[in-house]
């Protein structure tokens, strides 16, 4: 049996896929269902967890929050995403090179891949499944928003889950995060793991370098560059 000893964790939104239209629609519906009135303003989302976005959405729309708001909003958000499953295929898109990069890494015999995302698990799974990316990803061991942990802590959760499943220890240095925002770079730094930052979201290459990313790519379109970065960062 091959021992898997390298772990690649992918951010989803703006790194692998763009499903912004469906996300905005789902947030508007979830806000209406939770608060009983239309959504007026949605805050910036890059690098944030779902709970951060939800609390800022409530604050931006002058809602006095209670302990019930977060679980109710998350449940409504999951229901809205599920109801728009077909729209993910119709209006979402896989970003350049994402499919090829996942497939190329899947061919490395000692590499496991999953996701590290600020999205709640059902929505994260829908995004990558409906857009055809789930085949190369072990979604069982991913790090997902659950209302408690930061992205840095979720990276450690995913690392532990993957290690438990495969019966190996993934070191911090052998766990590579691929993402697109300075906040993601900060999370990787806190978790002491290398990060490949891709300028496919709202941050520029210069901003990602300034944040401290180990490698910065303009897109994932150059599969060889992605593979080379992963191998170099994990000391192979």
Short mmCIF file of C-alpha atoms in Angstrom, two decimals:
data_model
loop_
_atom_site.label_atom_id
_atom_site.label_comp_id
_atom_site.label_asym_id
_atom_site.label_seq_id
_atom_site.Cartn_x
_atom_site.Cartn_y
_atom_site.Cartn_z
CA UNK A 1 0.00 0.00 0.00
CA UNK A 2 1.29 3.46 -0.90
CA UNK A 3 1.82 5.77 2.06
CA UNK A 4 0.34 9.21 1.54
CA UNK A 5 2.60 11.79 3.15
CA UNK A 6 1.83 15.06 1.38
CA UNK A 7 -1.45 16.90 1.88
CA UNK A 8 -2.76 19.63 -0.43
CA UNK A 9 -5.71 21.65 0.84
CA UNK A 10 -7.65 23.76 -1.64
CA UNK A 11 -9.65 26.86 -0.90
CA UNK A 12 -12.81 26.69 -3.02
CA UNK A 13 -14.30 30.10 -3.85
CA UNK A 14 -12.19 32.20 -6.23
CA UNK A 15 -9.41 29.59 -6.14
CA UNK A 16 -11.13 26.62 -7.77
CA UNK A 17 -14.53 28.01 -8.75
CA UNK A 18 -16.56 31.17 -9.18
CA UNK A 19 -20.12 30.74 -7.92
CA UNK A 20 -20.62 34.35 -6.84
CA UNK A 21 -24.01 34.73 -8.49
CA UNK A 22 -25.45 31.74 -6.65
CA UNK A 23 -23.81 32.78 -3.37
CA UNK A 24 -25.37 36.25 -3.51
CA UNK A 25 -28.75 34.74 -4.34
CA UNK A 26 -28.50 32.24 -1.48
CA UNK A 27 -27.48 34.93 1.02
CA UNK A 28 -30.40 37.13 -0.01
CA UNK A 29 -32.84 34.25 0.43
CA UNK A 30 -31.29 33.15 3.74
CA UNK A 31 -31.41 36.71 5.09
CA UNK A 32 -35.05 37.10 4.08
CA UNK A 33 -35.94 33.79 5.72
CA UNK A 34 -33.99 34.52 8.89
CA UNK A 35 -34.76 38.21 9.36
CA UNK A 36 -38.08 38.61 7.59
CA UNK A 37 -36.99 41.44 5.32
CA UNK A 38 -34.90 41.92 2.15
CA UNK A 39 -31.11 41.95 2.21
CA UNK A 40 -29.71 45.39 1.38
CA UNK A 41 -25.95 45.00 1.72
CA UNK A 42 -23.55 42.03 1.61
CA UNK A 43 -20.05 42.53 3.10
CA UNK A 44 -16.74 41.55 1.46
CA UNK A 45 -16.25 37.77 1.50
CA UNK A 46 -12.64 36.89 0.45
CA UNK A 47 -10.82 34.82 3.05
CA UNK A 48 -13.67 34.96 5.53
CA UNK A 49 -15.52 32.10 7.14
CA UNK A 50 -19.27 31.80 6.75
CA UNK A 51 -19.88 32.85 10.36
CA UNK A 52 -17.83 36.04 9.87
CA UNK A 53 -19.76 36.87 6.71
CA UNK A 54 -23.11 36.16 8.36
CA UNK A 55 -22.39 38.32 11.42
CA UNK A 56 -21.15 41.17 9.21
CA UNK A 57 -24.20 40.80 6.97
CA UNK A 58 -26.48 41.11 9.98
CA UNK A 59 -24.54 44.12 11.27
CA UNK A 60 -24.45 45.85 7.89
CA UNK A 61 -28.21 45.45 7.64
CA UNK A 62 -28.92 46.77 11.16
CA UNK A 63 -29.98 43.47 12.71
CA UNK A 64 -29.50 43.12 16.45
CA UNK A 65 -28.12 39.58 16.70
CA UNK A 66 -29.03 36.88 19.19
CA UNK A 67 -27.60 33.41 19.81
CA UNK A 68 -30.22 31.99 17.45
CA UNK A 69 -29.23 34.00 14.38
CA UNK A 70 -26.10 32.09 13.32
CA UNK A 71 -27.51 28.53 13.35
CA UNK A 72 -30.75 29.72 11.75
CA UNK A 73 -28.89 31.62 9.01
CA UNK A 74 -26.56 28.68 8.31
CA UNK A 75 -29.51 26.29 8.01
CA UNK A 76 -31.31 28.69 5.66
CA UNK A 77 -28.12 29.14 3.62
CA UNK A 78 -27.75 25.37 3.19
CA UNK A 79 -31.39 25.09 2.11
CA UNK A 80 -30.99 27.90 -0.41
CA UNK A 81 -27.86 26.38 -1.94
CA UNK A 82 -29.53 22.99 -2.21
CA UNK A 83 -32.53 24.60 -3.92
CA UNK A 84 -30.19 26.21 -6.48
CA UNK A 85 -28.17 23.07 -7.18
CA UNK A 86 -28.92 23.28 -10.91
CA UNK A 87 -27.85 26.92 -10.99
CA UNK A 88 -24.37 25.96 -9.83
CA UNK A 89 -23.85 24.11 -13.11
CA UNK A 90 -25.66 26.70 -15.20
CA UNK A 91 -24.04 29.84 -13.78
CA UNK A 92 -20.96 28.68 -11.85
CA UNK A 93 -17.61 28.11 -13.50
CA UNK A 94 -14.40 26.25 -12.81
CA UNK A 95 -11.45 28.63 -12.85
CA UNK A 96 -8.65 28.24 -15.37
CA UNK A 97 -6.39 25.28 -14.65
CA UNK A 98 -8.18 24.12 -11.49
CA UNK A 99 -9.42 20.84 -12.93
CA UNK A 100 -6.04 20.05 -14.49
CA UNK A 101 -4.09 20.91 -11.33
CA UNK A 102 -6.23 18.63 -9.15
CA UNK A 103 -5.91 15.81 -11.69
CA UNK A 104 -2.13 16.21 -11.94
CA UNK A 105 -1.68 16.16 -8.16
CA UNK A 106 -3.96 13.14 -7.91
CA UNK A 107 -1.44 11.24 -10.06
CA UNK A 108 1.32 11.77 -7.49
CA UNK A 109 1.44 8.50 -5.52
CA UNK A 110 2.16 10.07 -2.12
CA UNK A 111 -0.29 12.97 -2.19
CA UNK A 112 -3.75 13.41 -0.67
CA UNK A 113 -6.02 16.33 -1.54
CA UNK A 114 -8.97 17.91 0.20
CA UNK A 115 -10.49 21.34 0.82
CA UNK A 116 -10.02 24.03 3.43
CA UNK A 117 -12.84 26.49 3.11
CA UNK A 118 -14.83 29.10 4.96
CA UNK A 119 -18.03 27.58 3.56
CA UNK A 120 -20.27 25.30 5.54
CA UNK A 121 -19.80 21.67 4.56
CA UNK A 122 -23.02 21.02 2.58
CA UNK A 123 -22.46 24.09 0.41
CA UNK A 124 -18.77 23.37 -0.10
CA UNK A 125 -19.54 19.82 -1.19
CA UNK A 126 -22.23 21.03 -3.58
CA UNK A 127 -19.87 23.53 -5.22
CA UNK A 128 -17.13 21.06 -6.06
CA UNK A 129 -19.50 18.18 -6.82
CA UNK A 130 -21.80 20.03 -9.19
CA UNK A 131 -18.84 21.56 -11.02
CA UNK A 132 -17.11 18.21 -11.43
CA UNK A 133 -14.10 18.64 -9.14
CA UNK A 134 -14.94 16.17 -6.38
CA UNK A 135 -13.32 13.15 -8.02
CA UNK A 136 -9.78 14.15 -7.07
CA UNK A 137 -10.64 15.47 -3.60
CA UNK A 138 -11.16 13.55 -0.37
CA UNK A 139 -14.05 15.61 0.97
CA UNK A 140 -14.41 13.49 4.11
CA UNK A 141 -11.28 15.03 5.64
CA UNK A 142 -11.82 18.66 4.65
CA UNK A 143 -11.82 21.69 6.90
CA UNK A 144 -15.23 23.38 6.83
CA UNK A 145 -16.85 26.31 8.62
CA UNK A 146 -18.73 25.09 11.66
CA UNK A 147 -19.29 28.30 13.57
CA UNK A 148 -16.39 27.75 15.96
CA UNK A 149 -12.98 27.65 14.31
CA UNK A 150 -10.85 30.12 12.36
CA UNK A 151 -9.35 29.05 9.03
CA UNK A 152 -6.00 28.49 10.72
CA UNK A 153 -7.63 26.12 13.19
CA UNK A 154 -9.59 24.44 10.38
CA UNK A 155 -6.29 23.74 8.61
CA UNK A 156 -5.17 21.82 11.67
CA UNK A 157 -8.53 20.02 11.79
CA UNK A 158 -8.18 18.90 8.17
CA UNK A 159 -4.57 17.82 8.74
CA UNK A 160 -5.63 15.71 11.70
CA UNK A 161 -8.58 14.18 9.89
CA UNK A 162 -6.44 13.23 6.90
CA UNK A 163 -3.79 11.72 9.16
CA UNK A 164 -6.35 9.68 11.07
CA UNK A 165 -7.91 8.37 7.86
CA UNK A 166 -4.65 7.39 6.18
CA UNK A 167 -2.81 6.31 9.29
CA UNK A 168 0.06 8.73 8.78
CA UNK A 169 1.22 11.99 10.29
CA UNK A 170 1.08 14.98 7.97
CA UNK A 171 3.59 17.49 9.21
CA UNK A 172 2.91 21.20 9.02
CA UNK A 173 5.63 21.52 6.36
CA UNK A 174 4.06 18.76 4.25
CA UNK A 175 0.62 20.38 4.24
CA UNK A 176 0.22 22.92 1.44
CA UNK A 177 -2.69 25.36 1.33
CA UNK A 178 -3.71 26.77 -2.07
CA UNK A 179 -5.86 29.90 -1.79
CA UNK A 180 -6.39 33.41 -3.11
CA UNK A 181 -6.60 36.02 -0.34
CA UNK A 182 -4.24 37.71 2.12
CA UNK A 183 -6.43 36.40 4.96
CA UNK A 184 -5.78 32.87 3.72
CA UNK A 185 -2.05 33.60 3.70
CA UNK A 186 -2.36 34.78 7.31
CA UNK A 187 -4.19 31.54 8.25
CA UNK A 188 -1.41 29.44 6.72
CA UNK A 189 1.24 31.46 8.54
CA UNK A 190 -0.53 30.94 11.88
CA UNK A 191 -0.81 27.20 11.16
CA UNK A 192 2.87 27.14 10.09
CA UNK A 193 2.08 25.56 6.72
CA UNK A 194 3.30 26.68 3.29
CA UNK A 195 0.85 28.43 1.02
CA UNK A 196 0.53 28.88 -2.73
CA UNK A 197 -1.46 32.07 -3.33
CA UNK A 198 -3.29 32.47 -6.64
CA UNK A 199 -4.29 35.92 -7.89
CA UNK A 200 -7.63 34.62 -9.16
CA UNK A 201 -9.71 36.47 -6.56
CA UNK A 202 -9.79 40.13 -5.57
CA UNK A 203 -6.17 40.32 -4.34
CA UNK A 204 -3.30 41.22 -6.66
CA UNK A 205 -0.06 39.28 -6.94
CA UNK A 206 1.72 42.14 -5.14
CA UNK A 207 -0.77 42.03 -2.26
CA UNK A 208 -0.35 38.28 -1.91
CA UNK A 209 3.44 38.58 -1.88
CA UNK A 210 3.25 41.36 0.70
CA UNK A 211 1.05 39.14 2.87
CA UNK A 212 3.86 36.56 2.95
CA UNK A 213 2.78 33.85 0.51
CA UNK A 214 5.51 31.31 -0.22
CA UNK A 215 4.61 31.12 -3.92
CA UNK A 216 2.35 33.45 -5.92
CA UNK A 217 0.77 32.41 -9.21
CA UNK A 218 -1.34 34.56 -11.50
CA UNK A 219 -3.69 31.61 -12.17
CA UNK A 220 -3.68 27.82 -11.94
CA UNK A 221 -3.47 27.57 -15.73
CA UNK A 222 0.18 26.47 -15.74
CA UNK A 223 -0.18 22.95 -14.34
CA UNK A 224 3.57 22.36 -14.31
CA UNK A 225 4.07 25.50 -12.20
CA UNK A 226 1.48 24.29 -9.67
CA UNK A 227 3.11 20.86 -9.45
CA UNK A 228 6.59 22.35 -9.17
CA UNK A 229 5.46 24.68 -6.36
CA UNK A 230 3.85 21.86 -4.37
CA UNK A 231 6.89 19.62 -4.75
CA UNK A 232 9.37 22.36 -3.86
CA UNK A 233 7.39 23.52 -0.83
CA UNK A 234 7.19 19.98 0.52
CA UNK A 235 10.89 19.37 0.00
CA UNK A 236 10.75 16.94 -2.91
#
